[in-house]
Amino acid sequence: FFYLVRVGHPINYYLQFVTRFYIHFTAEQVVYMAIVGSFPFNSFLSGVLSCVGTAVLAVCLRIQVNKENKEFKDLPPERAFADFVLCNMVLHLVIMNFLG
Amino acid sequence: MGGPIDLPPPPPPPPPSFSLKTLKLKTKQKELLLRVTILCLVYILAFITRLFSVLRYESMIHEFDPYFNYRTTLYLTKNGFYDFWNWFDSESWYPLGRIIGGTLYPGLMVTAAFIYWTLKFLSFAVHIREVCVLTAPFFASNTTIVAYFFGKELWDSGAGLVAAALIAICPGYISRSVAGSYDNEGVAIFALLLTFYLFVKAVNTGSLAWSLASAFGYFYMVSAWGGYVFIINLIPLYVLVLLITGRYSMRLYVAYNCMYVLGMLLAMQIQFVGFQHVQSGEHMAAMGVFFLLQAYNPSIPHRFFLKLKHMEFCWHMRSSCHNSFYFLGWVKYLLSDTKLFQAFLRTTLTITIGVGGLAFGVGMASGYISPWTGRFYSLLDPTYAKDHIPIIASVSEHQPTAWSSFMFDFHILLFLFPAGLYFCFKRLSDTTIFIVMYGLTSMYFASVMVRLILVATPAVCLISAIAVSATIKNLTSLIRTKSKALHIGSSKGNMSSKASSKTSFDQSLPFGIKTASALLLGAFYLLSRYSLHCTWVTSEAYSSPSIVLAARGAHGDRVIFDDYREAYFWLRQNTPPDAKVMSWWDYGYQITAMGNRTVIVDNNTWNNTHIATVGRAMSSYEDEAYEIMRSLDVDYVLVVFGGVTGYSSDDINKFLWMVRIGGGVFPVIKEPDYLVNGEYRVDKEMRYDVLACVRRHSVSHNEYSSYGFRYKLSYYRFGELTTEYGKPPGYDRARGVEIGNKDVKLNYLEEAFTTSNWIVRIYKVKPPSNRW
């Protein structure tokens, strides 16, 4: 799920960095859980899924914003970004409820 | 002669008349008006057709399960959401109690409470029971609207209208959503169709907003019904099918990922579902497809099938500017050598698949990922429940479906379904593939379990609507072009050559105008028969509240047996508030809801051993049963007996299930002990001798006390009653025989109450006699 968008575009670097950071963060959480044990399982799950969720949403945003994708020609990037923000808000609300 | 030609003065405008033409609407607006009118009528129709039982009897809750839902909704409206979410109920499953907050699907109750609070806010003072009774028809009407939009997405708005009309009256759906049937399915089918529609819309548009909406729809479905497992397995299967048929697109990636992650998170908020989305085998397919989508390289199928060098070269060229995104593509950019990259590709793929398979295998073997539970496993292997889980096998709704049930519930839709499949295959798109898959899988499950005809109904209605709409459209356009051609041919006489060529061209089409109109009339006739059948089925078969029975009296007048409620209210008013009632698990919910007393077992059937204990008590002799009842602290025993009225689903007919379930846990109870020549009888040929010699009992016992507990409770004092003219006293009308032993004496219980038609009998357990 790394797609090389127009090189040099600043948002591309930001999103690439963000997704790579989230993958690293997820791996760290899994390792921590393996060491400490998974007692508050809901907290572990919410942590892992928040990373995965934001990464996935960021990737979706990049796909939608990229001008070379013919399927998303008609989608204005502002709308894509607004969707992204909305989904992230919902995601984090649910995560906060799930953390316990 | 040189001036301009004077036009004659324009004719005066025609006098206004009440016709649609005076509104001066354009065609598009006329069409919109027509569509809106049809939808409104369908909406009202769906609501009205479910009101038969309210009109005939009264506005009350039907059956067994809805009483539990009603009781919880009552609790929710009285005590608020927080208490409801954390509710521990000590009035059922005595002495174990039940964590209600964590073992129910709250969607239905929250919906009804929400409607109730909205109405209260608008100053409509309705009772919560009315809201509960009418929730299901209201949501059925909403389902028709969703069906319209789904049909519009699938085919065109005409198909949408037909789908809405078909699903409004289809008996398969009505059976579980009449007014009074306050059960999860009433709301769940609406949520199911909504989730599917929103997901299909998300796949078609690829926007995150629609995927978010479908995640919310999925959340609603998870909160409403256990059948959400169908959604979480059908959608990954659909994604797989799209991948295999080469219809992968980024819209699919966006839609599925967003829906899966958000949907899974939202679903885990429901206590009853908990962590099943990551731990249960039934949900693993979704996760597997999620990971598959991340690593999917859409040119892999090409590479497998066309191993040509220049194709690989083209793929190599394309991928640098192509829309195949994958983690490997990024790596490929880094390693600019093809051969090295392909080696890397192979190794990473094998490693990932290996690791994934290993993790899955370890999870299954260690029990961390639980296998498919009994209820769902019996869908894949229908013989499983019969051998291993008698409780599941005993429910009549879980039996395989007969063709007559299909015809009864679907009527003409049954043969319109293959026709619709044909049309779907003619115009294949992402959406039609989805509906074909939904239709086929749901039809398979509907044939395994009668209860699941409900899940197949929306698919069948939609596909049949496609068939109906496409056929009628073709026929009407044929008629229209034919008549237009004739009309043109007749009005322009000097163009006769052209007209004749046109008519000759039209005659080469398969139908003449007469055949087409005949076919059209035939189609309308079929549709009218369908609606007549549906109304008849609704009126006769699906509108009976099982708690109130009706029959025809001797003079043809209607006789109503309200014995159940009579007995429950007697319990409520004449027993101490902490009395415990033992009955078979069918009646548990009703006793707690209406009688307001503690029960030993109820319809939730979560503890098989507890139910087996009750079954054992019902199958043994009175003294053993008394010991079991003392250990359970039972004060009253409730028995349902249909011998006087001919009511055939009473406890004597359910007795063999009690034996089977009891025998499943306590091997001391063996089913052949209760049968004569393999048959179960209550008349003179009962097994006197075997019952007497299997158990050792002391000499002082009266010889009649050796009969089973169930028998004694049902037939106490029955021998003196004359039930039918011309038959001897003690004639059991439900079994059609005269009972064997008429002189039944009870040692440890006394009769407390028998309803006016002897349907429900309540006995009080006597305290142990004073030791002397």
XYZ file of C-alpha atoms in Angstrom, chain B residues 172-540:
369
model
C -41.310 -14.360 3.929
C -40.704 -10.982 5.491
C -44.159 -10.491 6.954
C -43.866 -13.676 8.971
C -41.383 -12.070 11.341
C -42.517 -8.483 11.219
C -46.229 -8.359 11.894
C -47.489 -5.868 14.409
C -46.843 -7.448 17.769
C -43.899 -9.540 16.703
C -41.431 -7.421 18.606
C -38.389 -9.407 17.697
C -34.862 -8.676 16.525
C -35.533 -9.631 12.931
C -38.014 -6.847 12.414
C -35.268 -4.268 12.752
C -32.425 -6.459 11.559
C -33.663 -6.958 8.019
C -33.878 -3.197 7.601
C -30.295 -2.877 8.911
C -29.137 -5.723 6.643
C -30.521 -4.195 3.486
C -29.288 -0.759 4.502
C -25.748 -2.023 5.103
C -25.681 -3.845 1.785
C -27.031 -0.853 -0.098
C -24.529 1.539 1.507
C -21.640 -0.814 0.824
C -22.616 -1.254 -2.808
C -22.887 2.517 -3.117
C -19.429 2.849 -1.552
C -17.935 0.379 -4.006
C -19.569 2.212 -6.889
C -18.448 5.683 -5.876
C -15.295 4.913 -3.923
C -15.931 7.685 -1.457
C -15.007 7.462 2.193
C -18.298 8.996 3.265
C -20.379 6.127 1.888
C -17.999 3.602 3.457
C -18.398 5.338 6.796
C -22.152 5.163 6.367
C -21.965 1.465 5.603
C -19.801 0.959 8.702
C -22.543 2.607 10.728
C -25.117 0.425 9.039
C -23.050 -2.598 9.976
C -22.855 -1.369 13.554
C -26.623 -1.086 13.644
C -26.926 -4.598 12.290
C -24.495 -5.998 14.855
C -26.439 -4.322 17.621
C -29.703 -5.764 16.334
C -29.224 -9.433 15.468
C -26.828 -12.345 15.638
C -27.246 -12.825 11.927
C -24.685 -10.082 11.298
C -22.234 -12.961 10.750
C -23.842 -13.281 7.350
C -22.772 -9.748 6.413
C -19.230 -10.116 7.719
C -18.804 -13.239 5.628
C -20.688 -12.238 2.498
C -18.826 -8.973 1.961
C -15.328 -10.544 2.052
C -16.593 -13.297 -0.207
C -17.842 -10.633 -2.606
C -14.479 -8.875 -2.535
C -12.775 -12.200 -3.278
C -15.091 -12.834 -6.214
C -14.360 -9.386 -7.580
C -10.632 -10.023 -7.242
C -10.892 -13.362 -8.987
C -12.971 -11.995 -11.863
C -10.460 -9.232 -12.388
C -12.717 -6.402 -11.310
C -10.342 -5.051 -8.747
C -10.380 -1.294 -8.490
C -9.244 1.287 -6.019
C -12.787 2.123 -5.132
C -13.097 -1.413 -3.844
C -9.930 -0.989 -1.797
C -11.119 2.244 -0.237
C -14.636 0.956 0.429
C -13.713 -2.365 1.965
C -10.839 -1.123 4.103
C -12.716 1.770 5.590
C -15.792 -0.305 6.209
C -13.877 -3.203 7.719
C -11.759 -1.228 10.162
C -14.455 1.155 11.294
C -17.149 -1.521 11.259
C -15.051 -3.884 13.317
C -14.248 -1.232 15.873
C -17.857 -0.155 16.167
C -19.074 -3.733 16.396
C -16.773 -4.484 19.298
C -18.567 -1.883 21.389
C -21.482 -4.257 21.804
C -20.810 -6.324 24.918
C -22.401 -9.445 23.547
C -20.122 -9.459 20.539
C -17.026 -8.462 22.430
C -13.778 -9.518 20.866
C -15.278 -12.074 18.510
C -14.142 -10.114 15.488
C -10.550 -11.010 16.193
C -10.996 -14.259 18.028
C -13.765 -16.225 16.439
C -13.398 -18.433 13.399
C -16.555 -17.030 11.897
C -14.977 -13.610 11.441
C -11.602 -14.685 10.172
C -12.574 -14.497 6.525
C -12.980 -10.743 6.772
C -9.581 -10.315 8.331
C -7.956 -12.585 5.770
C -9.407 -10.595 2.895
C -8.303 -7.380 4.590
C -4.683 -8.515 4.601
C -5.029 -9.899 1.112
C -6.176 -6.532 -0.185
C -3.111 -4.833 1.254
C -0.740 -7.073 -0.615
C -2.762 -7.546 -3.753
C -1.030 -6.940 -7.004
C -3.669 -6.787 -9.724
C -1.294 -7.877 -12.441
C -0.545 -11.192 -10.739
C -3.482 -12.946 -12.447
C -2.183 -11.629 -15.748
C 1.217 -12.981 -15.001
C -0.087 -16.368 -14.127
C -2.101 -16.753 -17.264
C 0.096 -15.051 -19.822
C 3.674 -15.929 -19.273
C 4.983 -13.995 -22.236
C 8.151 -12.056 -21.944
C 6.822 -8.930 -23.548
C 3.802 -8.969 -21.254
C 6.184 -8.940 -18.328
C 8.032 -6.129 -19.936
C 4.773 -4.210 -20.421
C 3.870 -4.850 -16.802
C 7.245 -3.564 -15.759
C 6.709 -0.424 -17.835
C 3.157 0.043 -16.686
C 3.837 -0.370 -13.026
C 6.022 2.630 -12.803
C 3.100 4.831 -13.715
C 0.197 2.496 -13.159
C -2.399 2.331 -10.444
C -1.281 -0.952 -8.975
C -0.358 0.060 -5.512
C 1.278 -2.326 -3.194
C 4.031 -2.327 -0.679
C 6.113 -4.251 -3.113
C 5.829 -1.517 -5.704
C 7.641 0.808 -3.407
C 10.342 -1.760 -2.877
C 10.450 -2.261 -6.620
C 11.163 1.381 -7.083
C 14.081 1.057 -4.770
C 15.524 -2.038 -6.373
C 15.550 -1.110 -10.021
C 16.611 -4.525 -11.168
C 13.787 -6.686 -12.431
C 15.315 -10.029 -11.632
C 16.230 -9.085 -8.092
C 12.777 -7.657 -7.601
C 11.057 -10.774 -8.808
C 13.115 -12.869 -6.467
C 12.187 -10.489 -3.696
C 8.529 -10.727 -4.706
C 8.561 -14.478 -4.599
C 10.273 -14.690 -1.262
C 8.093 -12.093 0.437
C 4.907 -13.621 -0.885
C 5.818 -17.074 0.289
C 6.968 -15.756 3.629
C 3.794 -13.737 4.193
C 1.477 -16.544 3.197
C 3.466 -18.965 5.294
C 3.478 -16.768 8.348
C -0.199 -16.006 7.968
C -1.097 -19.647 7.595
C 1.075 -20.598 10.527
C -0.467 -17.949 12.764
C -3.938 -19.055 11.763
C -3.119 -22.697 12.362
C -1.570 -22.025 15.750
C -4.554 -19.903 16.672
C -7.042 -22.606 15.766
C -5.075 -25.398 17.394
C -4.497 -23.607 20.655
C -8.130 -22.635 20.840
C -7.440 -18.940 20.746
C -9.369 -18.580 17.537
C -12.543 -20.393 18.414
C -14.084 -22.617 15.780
C -17.497 -22.070 14.308
C -20.109 -22.299 17.050
C -22.907 -24.820 16.980
C -25.648 -22.642 15.571
C -23.627 -21.515 12.590
C -21.818 -24.790 12.099
C -25.145 -26.523 11.700
C -25.739 -24.284 8.696
C -22.750 -25.775 6.956
C -23.411 -29.302 8.144
C -27.161 -29.691 8.677
C -26.878 -33.060 10.369
C -24.618 -31.758 13.100
C -27.256 -30.404 15.461
C -29.346 -33.544 15.490
C -26.511 -35.660 16.805
C -24.806 -33.235 19.115
C -27.005 -30.395 20.255
C -30.613 -31.453 20.827
C -31.697 -28.003 21.921
C -30.916 -26.543 18.523
C -32.513 -29.497 16.772
C -35.703 -29.182 18.810
C -36.643 -25.744 17.618
C -39.068 -26.129 14.757
C -37.720 -23.077 13.022
C -34.347 -24.698 12.576
C -35.553 -27.573 10.442
C -34.681 -27.753 6.754
C -37.158 -26.088 4.455
C -39.683 -27.946 2.358
C -40.680 -26.811 -1.101
C -44.133 -26.034 0.138
C -42.670 -23.493 2.535
C -40.794 -21.867 -0.304
C -43.921 -21.659 -2.417
C -45.932 -20.425 0.512
C -43.503 -17.661 1.298
C -42.440 -16.613 -2.159
C -45.173 -17.555 -4.657
C -44.323 -16.199 -8.110
C -40.978 -14.828 -6.918
C -39.750 -18.389 -6.897
C -39.675 -18.641 -10.682
C -38.957 -14.958 -11.241
C -35.727 -15.469 -9.300
C -33.913 -17.458 -12.039
C -35.270 -15.055 -14.645
C -33.782 -12.178 -12.697
C -30.468 -14.018 -12.431
C -30.431 -14.243 -16.214
C -30.944 -10.493 -16.529
C -28.217 -9.839 -13.983
C -25.756 -11.912 -15.937
C -26.645 -10.045 -19.094
C -25.622 -6.773 -17.551
C -22.733 -7.663 -15.271
C -21.350 -4.947 -13.079
C -20.009 -4.776 -9.568
C -23.500 -4.240 -8.236
C -25.179 -7.095 -10.062
C -22.416 -9.471 -9.049
C -23.151 -8.543 -5.479
C -26.850 -9.152 -5.703
C -26.305 -12.479 -7.469
C -23.985 -13.606 -4.688
C -26.350 -12.403 -2.000
C -29.226 -14.203 -3.681
C -27.443 -17.511 -4.146
C -25.888 -17.709 -0.692
C -29.060 -16.661 1.061
C -31.105 -19.190 -0.902
C -28.718 -21.926 0.179
C -29.081 -20.961 3.811
C -32.820 -20.592 3.441
C -33.008 -24.166 2.273
C -31.063 -25.349 5.322
C -33.170 -23.596 7.943
C -36.756 -22.427 7.649
C -36.063 -19.402 9.748
C -33.557 -18.050 7.250
C -36.113 -17.590 4.472
C -36.336 -14.173 6.057
C -32.737 -13.364 5.087
C -33.284 -14.528 1.515
C -36.427 -12.454 1.026
C -34.811 -9.092 0.159
C -32.457 -10.729 -2.362
C -35.276 -12.675 -4.000
C -37.484 -9.590 -4.166
C -34.733 -7.481 -5.707
C -33.765 -10.041 -8.336
C -37.372 -10.770 -9.232
C -37.969 -7.042 -9.478
C -35.208 -6.850 -12.062
C -36.863 -9.594 -14.073
C -40.306 -8.011 -13.851
C -39.101 -4.528 -14.623
C -36.909 -5.533 -17.557
C -39.602 -7.711 -19.109
C -42.364 -5.160 -18.745
C -40.107 -2.441 -20.070
C -39.226 -4.472 -23.131
C -42.839 -5.322 -23.805
C -44.129 -1.797 -23.375
C -41.400 -0.301 -25.518
C -42.251 -2.882 -28.166
C -45.895 -1.900 -28.043
C -45.037 1.749 -28.128
C -42.715 1.542 -31.133
C -45.098 -0.726 -32.983
C -48.046 1.552 -32.434
C -45.986 4.587 -33.289
C -44.851 2.973 -36.512
C -48.416 2.166 -37.451
C -49.522 5.627 -36.482
C -46.837 7.255 -38.588
C -47.586 4.935 -41.433
C -51.256 5.831 -41.431
C -50.915 9.596 -41.060
C -48.368 10.235 -43.723
C -49.890 8.658 -46.747
C -47.364 10.051 -49.235
C -44.548 8.410 -47.364
C -46.210 5.064 -47.798
C -43.132 3.373 -49.108
C -41.133 4.387 -46.075
C -43.972 3.407 -43.747
C -44.390 0.033 -45.323
C -40.703 -0.637 -45.056
C -40.880 0.388 -41.418
C -43.778 -1.906 -40.658
C -42.121 -4.749 -42.479
C -39.002 -4.147 -40.443
C -41.049 -4.224 -37.245
C -42.644 -7.473 -38.182
C -39.242 -9.103 -38.173
C -39.125 -8.555 -34.386
C -40.233 -11.605 -32.409
C -43.590 -10.297 -31.273
C -46.458 -8.625 -32.871
C -48.301 -5.987 -30.939
C -51.076 -8.405 -30.015
C -48.686 -10.935 -28.531
C -46.921 -8.249 -26.591
C -50.105 -6.911 -25.057
C -51.238 -10.435 -24.260
C -47.956 -11.082 -22.472
C -48.272 -7.807 -20.628
C -51.746 -8.715 -19.471
C -50.421 -12.071 -18.339
C -47.710 -10.370 -16.330
C -50.214 -8.104 -14.622
C -52.437 -11.073 -13.882
C -49.512 -12.852 -12.201
C -48.691 -9.823 -10.110
C -52.291 -9.451 -9.005
C -52.444 -13.120 -8.013
C -49.249 -12.581 -6.050
C -50.731 -9.752 -4.056
C -53.889 -11.745 -3.388
C -51.853 -14.707 -2.207
C -49.713 -12.553 0.052
C -52.696 -10.933 1.693
C -54.375 -14.291 2.198
C -51.208 -15.763 3.739
C -50.778 -12.795 6.037
C -54.339 -13.005 7.172
C -54.498 -16.747 7.739
